[in-house]
PDB file of C-alpha atoms and ligand atoms in Angstrom:
ATOM      1  CA  UNK A   1       2.401 -12.118  42.994  1.00 93.00           C
ATOM      2  CA  UNK A   2       0.674 -10.195  40.225  1.00 96.00           C
ATOM      3  CA  UNK A   3       0.890 -11.896  36.810  1.00 97.00           C
ATOM      4  CA  UNK A   4      -0.031 -10.005  33.620  1.00 97.00           C
ATOM      5  CA  UNK A   5      -0.083 -11.052  29.984  1.00 98.00           C
ATOM      6  CA  UNK A   6       0.956  -8.247  27.624  1.00 97.00           C
ATOM      7  CA  UNK A   7      -2.237  -7.155  25.767  1.00 94.00           C
ATOM      8  CA  UNK A   8      -0.079  -6.337  22.696  1.00 92.00           C
ATOM      9  CA  UNK A   9       1.442  -9.845  22.523  1.00 93.00           C
ATOM     10  CA  UNK A  10       0.258 -12.795  20.455  1.00 88.00           C
ATOM     11  CA  UNK A  11       0.244 -13.369  16.709  1.00 87.00           C
ATOM     12  CA  UNK A  12      -0.049 -10.451  14.350  1.00 88.00           C
ATOM     13  CA  UNK A  13      -3.061 -10.360  12.052  1.00 90.00           C
ATOM     14  CA  UNK A  14      -1.142 -11.872   9.093  1.00 93.00           C
ATOM     15  CA  UNK A  15       0.117 -14.897  11.019  1.00 92.00           C
ATOM     16  CA  UNK A  16      -3.304 -15.489  12.664  1.00 93.00           C
ATOM     17  CA  UNK A  17      -4.899 -15.485   9.224  1.00 96.00           C
ATOM     18  CA  UNK A  18      -2.374 -17.973   7.768  1.00 96.00           C
ATOM     19  CA  UNK A  19      -2.875 -20.337  10.717  1.00 96.00           C
ATOM     20  CA  UNK A  20      -6.643 -20.110  10.393  1.00 97.00           C
ATOM     21  CA  UNK A  21      -6.369 -21.011   6.707  1.00 98.00           C
ATOM     22  CA  UNK A  22      -4.108 -23.953   7.610  1.00 97.00           C
ATOM     23  CA  UNK A  23      -6.570 -25.189  10.238  1.00 97.00           C
ATOM     24  CA  UNK A  24      -9.505 -24.920   7.816  1.00 97.00           C
ATOM     25  CA  UNK A  25      -7.632 -26.893   5.137  1.00 97.00           C
ATOM     26  CA  UNK A  26      -6.530 -29.503   7.704  1.00 97.00           C
ATOM     27  CA  UNK A  27     -10.097 -29.962   8.961  1.00 96.00           C
ATOM     28  CA  UNK A  28     -11.216 -30.466   5.358  1.00 95.00           C
ATOM     29  CA  UNK A  29      -8.375 -32.633   4.023  1.00 94.00           C
ATOM     30  CA  UNK A  30      -6.558 -34.071   7.052  1.00 93.00           C
ATOM     31  CA  UNK A  31      -3.088 -33.183   5.734  1.00 94.00           C
ATOM     32  CA  UNK A  32      -1.478 -30.112   4.209  1.00 97.00           C
ATOM     33  CA  UNK A  33       1.991 -29.153   3.043  1.00 98.00           C
ATOM     34  CA  UNK A  34       3.427 -25.787   4.043  1.00 98.00           C
ATOM     35  CA  UNK A  35       6.354 -24.197   2.244  1.00 97.00           C
ATOM     36  CA  UNK A  36       8.598 -23.307   5.213  1.00 95.00           C
ATOM     37  CA  UNK A  37       7.535 -22.903   8.849  1.00 92.00           C
ATOM     38  CA  UNK A  38       4.265 -20.979   9.336  1.00 91.00           C
ATOM     39  CA  UNK A  39       5.676 -19.450  12.524  1.00 86.00           C
ATOM     40  CA  UNK A  40       9.113 -19.533  14.137  1.00 80.00           C
ATOM     41  CA  UNK A  41       7.805 -20.984  17.346  1.00 82.00           C
ATOM     42  CA  UNK A  42       8.578 -24.588  18.244  1.00 84.00           C
ATOM     43  CA  UNK A  43       5.455 -25.055  20.426  1.00 85.00           C
ATOM     44  CA  UNK A  44       3.059 -23.817  17.733  1.00 89.00           C
ATOM     45  CA  UNK A  45       4.940 -25.778  15.050  1.00 91.00           C
ATOM     46  CA  UNK A  46       4.437 -28.951  17.030  1.00 93.00           C
ATOM     47  CA  UNK A  47       0.703 -28.196  17.576  1.00 94.00           C
ATOM     48  CA  UNK A  48       0.203 -27.729  13.818  1.00 95.00           C
ATOM     49  CA  UNK A  49       2.269 -30.821  13.020  1.00 96.00           C
ATOM     50  CA  UNK A  50      -0.042 -32.854  15.263  1.00 96.00           C
ATOM     51  CA  UNK A  51      -3.005 -31.532  13.265  1.00 96.00           C
ATOM     52  CA  UNK A  52      -1.390 -32.878  10.052  1.00 97.00           C
ATOM     53  CA  UNK A  53       0.650 -29.947   8.731  1.00 97.00           C
ATOM     54  CA  UNK A  54       3.832 -31.043   6.986  1.00 97.00           C
ATOM     55  CA  UNK A  55       6.549 -28.438   6.471  1.00 97.00           C
ATOM     56  CA  UNK A  56       8.465 -28.789   3.203  1.00 98.00           C
ATOM     57  CA  UNK A  57      11.381 -26.940   1.623  1.00 97.00           C
ATOM     58  CA  UNK A  58      11.751 -25.497  -1.880  1.00 96.00           C
ATOM     59  CA  UNK A  59      13.540 -28.562  -3.246  1.00 97.00           C
ATOM     60  CA  UNK A  60      10.760 -30.913  -2.144  1.00 98.00           C
ATOM     61  CA  UNK A  61       8.136 -28.449  -3.428  1.00 98.00           C
ATOM     62  CA  UNK A  62       9.597 -28.841  -6.948  1.00 97.00           C
ATOM     63  CA  UNK A  63       9.036 -32.615  -6.821  1.00 98.00           C
ATOM     64  CA  UNK A  64       5.355 -32.751  -5.772  1.00 97.00           C
ATOM     65  CA  UNK A  65       2.314 -32.725  -8.047  1.00 97.00           C
ATOM     66  CA  UNK A  66      -1.479 -32.478  -7.707  1.00 96.00           C
ATOM     67  CA  UNK A  67      -1.508 -31.643  -4.008  1.00 96.00           C
ATOM     68  CA  UNK A  68      -2.290 -28.656  -1.732  1.00 97.00           C
ATOM     69  CA  UNK A  69       0.351 -26.334  -0.309  1.00 98.00           C
ATOM     70  CA  UNK A  70      -0.027 -23.423   2.099  1.00 98.00           C
ATOM     71  CA  UNK A  71       1.840 -20.201   1.364  1.00 98.00           C
ATOM     72  CA  UNK A  72       2.703 -18.662   4.737  1.00 96.00           C
ATOM     73  CA  UNK A  73       2.252 -15.003   5.743  1.00 95.00           C
ATOM     74  CA  UNK A  74       5.765 -14.017   4.534  1.00 95.00           C
ATOM     75  CA  UNK A  75       4.756 -14.594   0.901  1.00 98.00           C
ATOM     76  CA  UNK A  76       6.643 -16.187  -1.980  1.00 98.00           C
ATOM     77  CA  UNK A  77       8.358 -15.014  -5.177  1.00 98.00           C
ATOM     78  CA  UNK A  78       6.585 -15.426  -8.575  1.00 98.00           C
ATOM     79  CA  UNK A  79       8.700 -18.529  -9.304  1.00 98.00           C
ATOM     80  CA  UNK A  80       6.760 -20.480  -6.631  1.00 98.00           C
ATOM     81  CA  UNK A  81       3.435 -19.699  -8.350  1.00 98.00           C
ATOM     82  CA  UNK A  82       4.908 -20.769 -11.711  1.00 98.00           C
ATOM     83  CA  UNK A  83       6.011 -24.132 -10.296  1.00 98.00           C
ATOM     84  CA  UNK A  84       2.594 -24.617  -8.659  1.00 98.00           C
ATOM     85  CA  UNK A  85       0.831 -23.903 -11.971  1.00 98.00           C
ATOM     86  CA  UNK A  86       3.091 -26.304 -13.880  1.00 98.00           C
ATOM     87  CA  UNK A  87       2.731 -29.140 -11.330  1.00 98.00           C
ATOM     88  CA  UNK A  88      -1.003 -28.754 -10.737  1.00 98.00           C
ATOM     89  CA  UNK A  89      -0.481 -27.748  -7.099  1.00 98.00           C
ATOM     90  CA  UNK A  90      -3.391 -26.023  -5.353  1.00 97.00           C
ATOM     91  CA  UNK A  91      -2.125 -23.116  -3.255  1.00 98.00           C
ATOM     92  CA  UNK A  92      -3.776 -21.928  -0.064  1.00 98.00           C
ATOM     93  CA  UNK A  93      -2.888 -18.232  -0.215  1.00 98.00           C
ATOM     94  CA  UNK A  94      -1.745 -17.392   3.310  1.00 98.00           C
ATOM     95  CA  UNK A  95       0.388 -14.407   2.287  1.00 98.00           C
ATOM     96  CA  UNK A  96      -0.484 -11.506   4.584  1.00 97.00           C
ATOM     97  CA  UNK A  97      -2.550  -8.971   2.584  1.00 97.00           C
ATOM     98  CA  UNK A  98      -0.112  -6.234   3.717  1.00 97.00           C
ATOM     99  CA  UNK A  99       2.819  -8.197   2.257  1.00 98.00           C
ATOM    100  CA  UNK A 100       0.837  -8.864  -0.938  1.00 98.00           C
ATOM    101  CA  UNK A 101       0.271  -5.112  -1.354  1.00 98.00           C
ATOM    102  CA  UNK A 102       3.971  -4.457  -0.775  1.00 98.00           C
ATOM    103  CA  UNK A 103       4.912  -7.078  -3.388  1.00 98.00           C
ATOM    104  CA  UNK A 104       2.582  -5.344  -5.811  1.00 98.00           C
ATOM    105  CA  UNK A 105       4.090  -1.880  -5.131  1.00 98.00           C
ATOM    106  CA  UNK A 106       7.621  -3.223  -5.561  1.00 98.00           C
ATOM    107  CA  UNK A 107       6.709  -4.954  -8.841  1.00 98.00           C
ATOM    108  CA  UNK A 108       5.280  -1.684 -10.206  1.00 98.00           C
ATOM    109  CA  UNK A 109       8.307   0.318  -9.015  1.00 98.00           C
ATOM    110  CA  UNK A 110      10.595  -2.190 -10.668  1.00 98.00           C
ATOM    111  CA  UNK A 111       8.737  -1.920 -13.981  1.00 97.00           C
ATOM    112  CA  UNK A 112       9.037   1.878 -13.786  1.00 96.00           C
ATOM    113  CA  UNK A 113      12.669   1.737 -12.672  1.00 95.00           C
ATOM    114  CA  UNK A 114      13.579  -0.348 -15.722  1.00 93.00           C
ATOM    115  CA  UNK A 115      12.402   2.463 -17.993  1.00 93.00           C
ATOM    116  CA  UNK A 116      14.486   5.091 -16.157  1.00 89.00           C
ATOM    117  CA  UNK A 117      17.530   2.968 -15.316  1.00 91.00           C
ATOM    118  CA  UNK A 118      16.459   3.243 -11.674  1.00 96.00           C
ATOM    119  CA  UNK A 119      17.103   0.933  -8.746  1.00 97.00           C
ATOM    120  CA  UNK A 120      14.730  -0.693  -6.276  1.00 98.00           C
ATOM    121  CA  UNK A 121      16.334  -0.922  -2.836  1.00 98.00           C
ATOM    122  CA  UNK A 122      14.896  -3.105  -0.095  1.00 98.00           C
ATOM    123  CA  UNK A 123      15.893  -2.526   3.508  1.00 98.00           C
ATOM    124  CA  UNK A 124      15.589  -6.056   4.828  1.00 96.00           C
ATOM    125  CA  UNK A 125      17.337  -9.152   6.061  1.00 92.00           C
ATOM    126  CA  UNK A 126      19.050 -11.109   3.302  1.00 92.00           C
ATOM    127  CA  UNK A 127      17.550 -14.612   2.870  1.00 93.00           C
ATOM    128  CA  UNK A 128      14.546 -13.731   5.025  1.00 93.00           C
ATOM    129  CA  UNK A 129      11.514 -15.389   3.342  1.00 95.00           C
ATOM    130  CA  UNK A 130       9.608 -12.106   3.046  1.00 96.00           C
ATOM    131  CA  UNK A 131      12.637 -10.459   1.402  1.00 98.00           C
ATOM    132  CA  UNK A 132      13.004 -13.385  -1.028  1.00 98.00           C
ATOM    133  CA  UNK A 133       9.345 -12.848  -1.993  1.00 98.00           C
ATOM    134  CA  UNK A 134       9.921  -9.100  -2.409  1.00 98.00           C
ATOM    135  CA  UNK A 135      13.113  -9.299  -4.475  1.00 98.00           C
ATOM    136  CA  UNK A 136      11.395 -11.947  -6.606  1.00 98.00           C
ATOM    137  CA  UNK A 137       9.110  -9.144  -7.872  1.00 98.00           C
ATOM    138  CA  UNK A 138      12.207  -7.529  -9.403  1.00 98.00           C
ATOM    139  CA  UNK A 139      13.731 -10.602 -11.089  1.00 97.00           C
ATOM    140  CA  UNK A 140      16.077 -10.596  -8.063  1.00 97.00           C
ATOM    141  CA  UNK A 141      17.595  -7.306  -9.227  1.00 97.00           C
ATOM    142  CA  UNK A 142      16.596  -5.265  -6.154  1.00 98.00           C
ATOM    143  CA  UNK A 143      19.492  -4.176  -3.972  1.00 98.00           C
ATOM    144  CA  UNK A 144      19.130  -5.562  -0.455  1.00 98.00           C
ATOM    145  CA  UNK A 145      20.360  -3.230   2.263  1.00 98.00           C
ATOM    146  CA  UNK A 146      20.695  -5.053   5.557  1.00 95.00           C
ATOM    147  CA  UNK A 147      22.904  -2.442   7.268  1.00 92.00           C
ATOM    148  CA  UNK A 148      24.759   0.805   6.555  1.00 92.00           C
ATOM    149  CA  UNK A 149      27.633  -0.952   4.746  1.00 94.00           C
ATOM    150  CA  UNK A 150      25.293  -2.210   2.030  1.00 96.00           C
ATOM    151  CA  UNK A 151      24.518   1.365   0.981  1.00 96.00           C
ATOM    152  CA  UNK A 152      27.796   1.243  -1.009  1.00 96.00           C
ATOM    153  CA  UNK A 153      26.039  -1.059  -3.495  1.00 97.00           C
ATOM    154  CA  UNK A 154      23.730   1.764  -4.605  1.00 97.00           C
ATOM    155  CA  UNK A 155      24.658   3.770  -7.691  1.00 96.00           C
ATOM    156  CA  UNK A 156      23.830   7.349  -6.696  1.00 95.00           C
ATOM    157  CA  UNK A 157      23.857   8.560 -10.288  1.00 94.00           C
ATOM    158  CA  UNK A 158      20.630   6.591 -10.876  1.00 95.00           C
ATOM    159  CA  UNK A 159      17.116   7.036  -9.354  1.00 96.00           C
ATOM    160  CA  UNK A 160      16.507   5.129  -6.114  1.00 97.00           C
ATOM    161  CA  UNK A 161      13.223   3.741  -4.796  1.00 97.00           C
ATOM    162  CA  UNK A 162      13.481   2.452  -1.215  1.00 98.00           C
ATOM    163  CA  UNK A 163      11.146   0.003   0.560  1.00 98.00           C
ATOM    164  CA  UNK A 164      11.354  -1.785   3.913  1.00 98.00           C
ATOM    165  CA  UNK A 165      10.671  -5.360   4.940  1.00 96.00           C
ATOM    166  CA  UNK A 166       7.495  -5.139   7.061  1.00 94.00           C
ATOM    167  CA  UNK A 167       9.170  -6.266  10.294  1.00 87.00           C
ATOM    168  CA  UNK A 168      12.255  -4.015  10.269  1.00 90.00           C
ATOM    169  CA  UNK A 169      13.186  -1.441  12.876  1.00 87.00           C
ATOM    170  CA  UNK A 170      11.928   2.070  12.154  1.00 88.00           C
ATOM    171  CA  UNK A 171      14.958   3.887  13.629  1.00 89.00           C
ATOM    172  CA  UNK A 172      17.376   1.914  11.454  1.00 93.00           C
ATOM    173  CA  UNK A 173      15.095   2.547   8.459  1.00 95.00           C
ATOM    174  CA  UNK A 174      15.284   6.307   9.136  1.00 96.00           C
ATOM    175  CA  UNK A 175      19.078   6.094   9.382  1.00 96.00           C
ATOM    176  CA  UNK A 176      19.367   4.157   6.097  1.00 97.00           C
ATOM    177  CA  UNK A 177      16.957   6.596   4.432  1.00 97.00           C
ATOM    178  CA  UNK A 178      19.021   9.548   5.676  1.00 97.00           C
ATOM    179  CA  UNK A 179      22.318   8.047   4.410  1.00 96.00           C
ATOM    180  CA  UNK A 180      20.837   7.281   1.000  1.00 96.00           C
ATOM    181  CA  UNK A 181      19.351  10.766   0.766  1.00 95.00           C
ATOM    182  CA  UNK A 182      22.808  12.270   1.388  1.00 94.00           C
ATOM    183  CA  UNK A 183      24.219  10.312  -1.560  1.00 91.00           C
ATOM    184  CA  UNK A 184      21.316  11.120  -3.863  1.00 88.00           C
ATOM    185  CA  UNK A 185      21.392  14.825  -2.855  1.00 87.00           C
ATOM    186  CA  UNK A 186      25.059  15.139  -3.841  1.00 87.00           C
ATOM    187  CA  UNK A 187      24.383  13.592  -7.247  1.00 86.00           C
ATOM    188  CA  UNK A 188      21.039  15.397  -7.566  1.00 89.00           C
ATOM    189  CA  UNK A 189      19.271  12.086  -8.167  1.00 92.00           C
ATOM    190  CA  UNK A 190      15.578  11.280  -7.672  1.00 95.00           C
ATOM    191  CA  UNK A 191      14.988   9.422  -4.373  1.00 96.00           C
ATOM    192  CA  UNK A 192      11.648   7.933  -3.372  1.00 97.00           C
ATOM    193  CA  UNK A 193      11.574   6.511   0.188  1.00 97.00           C
ATOM    194  CA  UNK A 194       8.648   4.337   1.311  1.00 98.00           C
ATOM    195  CA  UNK A 195       8.397   3.342   4.948  1.00 97.00           C
ATOM    196  CA  UNK A 196       6.569   0.031   4.535  1.00 97.00           C
ATOM    197  CA  UNK A 197       7.183  -1.285   8.059  1.00 95.00           C
ATOM    198  CA  UNK A 198       3.970  -2.872   9.308  1.00 92.00           C
ATOM    199  CA  UNK A 199       1.938  -0.808  11.821  1.00 88.00           C
ATOM    200  CA  UNK A 200       1.687  -3.872  14.019  1.00 82.00           C
ATOM    201  CA  UNK A 201       5.488  -3.785  14.394  1.00 82.00           C
ATOM    202  CA  UNK A 202       5.786   0.032  14.572  1.00 82.00           C
ATOM    203  CA  UNK A 203       3.344   0.398  17.447  1.00 80.00           C
ATOM    204  CA  UNK A 204       4.662  -2.538  19.351  1.00 87.00           C
ATOM    205  CA  UNK A 205       8.069  -1.155  20.423  1.00 87.00           C
ATOM    206  CA  UNK A 206       6.948   1.677  22.699  1.00 89.00           C
ATOM    207  CA  UNK A 207       4.055  -0.272  24.184  1.00 93.00           C
ATOM    208  CA  UNK A 208       6.337  -3.227  24.912  1.00 96.00           C
ATOM    209  CA  UNK A 209       8.917  -1.018  26.639  1.00 95.00           C
ATOM    210  CA  UNK A 210       6.143   0.460  28.805  1.00 96.00           C
ATOM    211  CA  UNK A 211       4.923  -3.039  29.703  1.00 97.00           C
ATOM    212  CA  UNK A 212       8.472  -4.223  30.540  1.00 98.00           C
ATOM    213  CA  UNK A 213       9.137  -1.152  32.716  1.00 97.00           C
ATOM    214  CA  UNK A 214       5.897  -1.674  34.600  1.00 97.00           C
ATOM    215  CA  UNK A 215       6.800  -5.131  35.957  1.00 98.00           C
ATOM    216  CA  UNK A 216       9.522  -6.447  38.297  1.00 97.00           C
ATOM    217  CA  UNK A 217      10.227  -9.370  35.985  1.00 98.00           C
ATOM    218  CA  UNK A 218       9.560 -10.106  32.323  1.00 98.00           C
ATOM    219  CA  UNK A 219       9.164 -13.525  30.754  1.00 98.00           C
ATOM    220  CA  UNK A 220       9.583 -13.244  26.998  1.00 97.00           C
ATOM    221  CA  UNK A 221       8.425 -16.315  25.072  1.00 95.00           C
ATOM    222  CA  UNK A 222       9.891 -16.765  21.618  1.00 90.00           C
ATOM    223  CA  UNK A 223      11.279 -19.351  19.213  1.00 85.00           C
ATOM    224  CA  UNK A 224      15.028 -20.005  19.019  1.00 82.00           C
ATOM    225  CA  UNK A 225      15.157 -18.737  15.428  1.00 78.00           C
ATOM    226  CA  UNK A 226      12.759 -15.801  15.678  1.00 77.00           C
ATOM    227  CA  UNK A 227      14.665 -12.657  14.650  1.00 74.00           C
ATOM    228  CA  UNK A 228      11.649 -10.560  15.619  1.00 78.00           C
ATOM    229  CA  UNK A 229      11.701 -12.281  19.034  1.00 87.00           C
ATOM    230  CA  UNK A 230      15.362 -11.463  19.588  1.00 89.00           C
ATOM    231  CA  UNK A 231      14.770  -7.845  18.656  1.00 84.00           C
ATOM    232  CA  UNK A 232      11.693  -7.394  20.865  1.00 91.00           C
ATOM    233  CA  UNK A 233      13.456  -9.134  23.751  1.00 95.00           C
ATOM    234  CA  UNK A 234      16.344  -6.651  23.454  1.00 94.00           C
ATOM    235  CA  UNK A 235      13.806  -3.836  24.020  1.00 93.00           C
ATOM    236  CA  UNK A 236      12.651  -5.522  27.245  1.00 97.00           C
ATOM    237  CA  UNK A 237      16.226  -6.075  28.418  1.00 97.00           C
ATOM    238  CA  UNK A 238      17.073  -2.430  27.795  1.00 96.00           C
ATOM    239  CA  UNK A 239      14.475  -1.298  30.333  1.00 97.00           C
ATOM    240  CA  UNK A 240      14.230  -4.295  32.674  1.00 98.00           C
ATOM    241  CA  UNK A 241      17.273  -6.273  33.945  1.00 96.00           C
ATOM    242  CA  UNK A 242      15.005  -9.095  35.073  1.00 97.00           C
ATOM    243  CA  UNK A 243      13.987 -10.138  31.549  1.00 98.00           C
ATOM    244  CA  UNK A 244      14.218 -13.812  30.564  1.00 98.00           C
ATOM    245  CA  UNK A 245      13.890 -15.314  27.071  1.00 97.00           C
ATOM    246  CA  UNK A 246      12.099 -18.656  27.229  1.00 96.00           C
ATOM    247  CA  UNK A 247      10.839 -21.183  24.706  1.00 92.00           C
ATOM    248  CA  UNK A 248       8.037 -22.435  26.966  1.00 92.00           C
ATOM    249  CA  UNK A 249       7.148 -23.549  30.496  1.00 95.00           C
ATOM    250  CA  UNK A 250      10.046 -26.028  30.617  1.00 95.00           C
ATOM    251  CA  UNK A 251      12.511 -23.125  30.753  1.00 96.00           C
ATOM    252  CA  UNK A 252      11.000 -21.487  33.846  1.00 96.00           C
ATOM    253  CA  UNK A 253      13.312 -21.253  36.827  1.00 96.00           C
ATOM    254  CA  UNK A 254      11.524 -20.940  40.226  1.00 94.00           C
ATOM    255  CA  UNK A 255      14.496 -18.933  41.613  1.00 95.00           C
ATOM    256  CA  UNK A 256      13.639 -16.049  39.262  1.00 96.00           C
ATOM    257  CA  UNK A 257      10.493 -15.276  41.258  1.00 95.00           C
ATOM    258  CA  UNK A 258      12.086 -14.837  44.687  1.00 93.00           C
ATOM    259  CA  UNK A 259      11.241 -11.365  46.025  1.00 93.00           C
ATOM    260  CA  UNK A 260       9.301 -10.483  42.849  1.00 94.00           C
ATOM    261  CA  UNK A 261       5.971  -8.663  43.227  1.00 96.00           C
ATOM    262  CA  UNK A 262       4.863  -8.551  39.577  1.00 97.00           C
ATOM    263  CA  UNK A 263       5.638 -10.637  36.488  1.00 97.00           C
ATOM    264  CA  UNK A 264       4.788  -9.628  32.930  1.00 98.00           C
ATOM    265  CA  UNK A 265       4.462 -12.260  30.212  1.00 98.00           C
ATOM    266  CA  UNK A 266       4.978 -11.308  26.605  1.00 97.00           C
ATOM    267  CA  UNK A 267       6.407 -12.720  23.384  1.00 94.00           C
ATOM    268  CA  UNK A 268       7.377 -12.398  19.742  1.00 88.00           C
ATOM    269  CA  UNK A 269       4.849 -11.770  16.955  1.00 83.00           C
ATOM    270  CA  UNK A 270       5.146 -15.525  16.313  1.00 81.00           C
ATOM    271  CA  UNK A 271       4.289 -16.559  19.896  1.00 89.00           C
ATOM    272  CA  UNK A 272       0.724 -17.877  20.258  1.00 91.00           C
ATOM    273  CA  UNK A 273      -1.616 -16.528  22.924  1.00 93.00           C
ATOM    274  CA  UNK A 274      -2.297 -20.039  24.221  1.00 93.00           C
ATOM    275  CA  UNK A 275       1.411 -20.391  25.087  1.00 94.00           C
ATOM    276  CA  UNK A 276       1.430 -17.116  27.038  1.00 96.00           C
ATOM    277  CA  UNK A 277      -1.602 -18.326  29.000  1.00 96.00           C
ATOM    278  CA  UNK A 278       0.076 -21.678  29.683  1.00 96.00           C
ATOM    279  CA  UNK A 279       3.167 -19.849  31.001  1.00 97.00           C
ATOM    280  CA  UNK A 280       0.976 -17.620  33.207  1.00 97.00           C
ATOM    281  CA  UNK A 281      -0.731 -20.712  34.687  1.00 97.00           C
ATOM    282  CA  UNK A 282       2.613 -22.380  35.342  1.00 96.00           C
ATOM    283  CA  UNK A 283       4.075 -19.260  37.014  1.00 97.00           C
ATOM    284  CA  UNK A 284       0.963 -19.069  39.188  1.00 96.00           C
ATOM    285  CA  UNK A 285       1.387 -22.726  40.179  1.00 95.00           C
ATOM    286  CA  UNK A 286       5.111 -22.257  40.900  1.00 93.00           C
ATOM    287  CA  UNK A 287       4.715 -19.141  42.998  1.00 92.00           C
ATOM    288  CA  UNK A 288       1.676 -20.276  44.939  1.00 86.00           C
ATOM    289  CA  UNK A 289       3.047 -23.694  45.851  1.00 70.00           C
TER     290      UNK A 289
HETATM  291  S1  LIG B 301       3.945  -8.231  10.774  1.00 74.96           S
HETATM  292 FE1  LIG B 301       2.351  -7.090   9.643  1.00 74.96          FE
HETATM  293  S2  LIG B 301       2.856  -7.413   7.486  1.00 74.96           S
HETATM  294 FE2  LIG B 301       3.988  -8.948   8.617  1.00 74.96          FE
HETATM  295  S3  LIG B 301       2.636 -10.735   8.603  1.00 74.96           S
HETATM  296 FE3  LIG B 301       2.177  -9.585  10.484  1.00 74.96          FE
HETATM  297  S4  LIG B 301       0.449  -8.241   9.952  1.00 74.96           S
HETATM  298 FE4  LIG B 301       1.375  -8.946   8.037  1.00 74.96          FE
END
């Protein structure tokens, strides 16, 4: 049986960078706190934990002093930096540079919007860490639009400046943008739409569908809580009925491979390459035995 690993799979640049920074700090200091999980992948979390990385939450973060904390690729709101400054906490800045630039744009738009009674709108998932970091640039005044219903929260008599969480779906963004533009057109209001979805995510969809179509069976490796994983898996399922979502090698079922000529292995943006390779080795062992 032919076994292929999706060349587009593996960590995105931002996550790779944050992990590299964590590994460097762990080699130097032996232990490191991280505010929230670096990646939503149980296997990678456990690898980093074994290296000395300790995941903490916001409440615990407020209680520590004089130590080092990693900021993950999703970024943090300004409040986190204030607390770190006050409590003499050294931050390892793992925020993805693309997210940092987006935070900066949103902060500037917010400052402008305040002068013109405008509104900053963020198309994103409520309570997602990246979105918390983005709305933090607006004193939490940005309007979060998670789906079409949320558009009702926008006041169409006032200017609107729209941004997108970097990992959102481009088709839904276009739909939201269209609906907002209808409201702003009627009221003759200024509307500035910024598609800030990351290129890594934008390009992935079509390539992934092509990869899933080109194999008899797809093994999609992702964490239980990875929203990006669930979304990307749905793309595979849409074009290949033999798609399976797995956490790791323990979830493989030998029966899946009966009569299968080719298997494609892929995963979420938070799935490490080493895990895909481990799965490929295990499938090889299962099907050759
Ligand atoms: S998806 Fe893009 S913006 Fe988000 S962390 Fe990865 S590289 Fe950065």
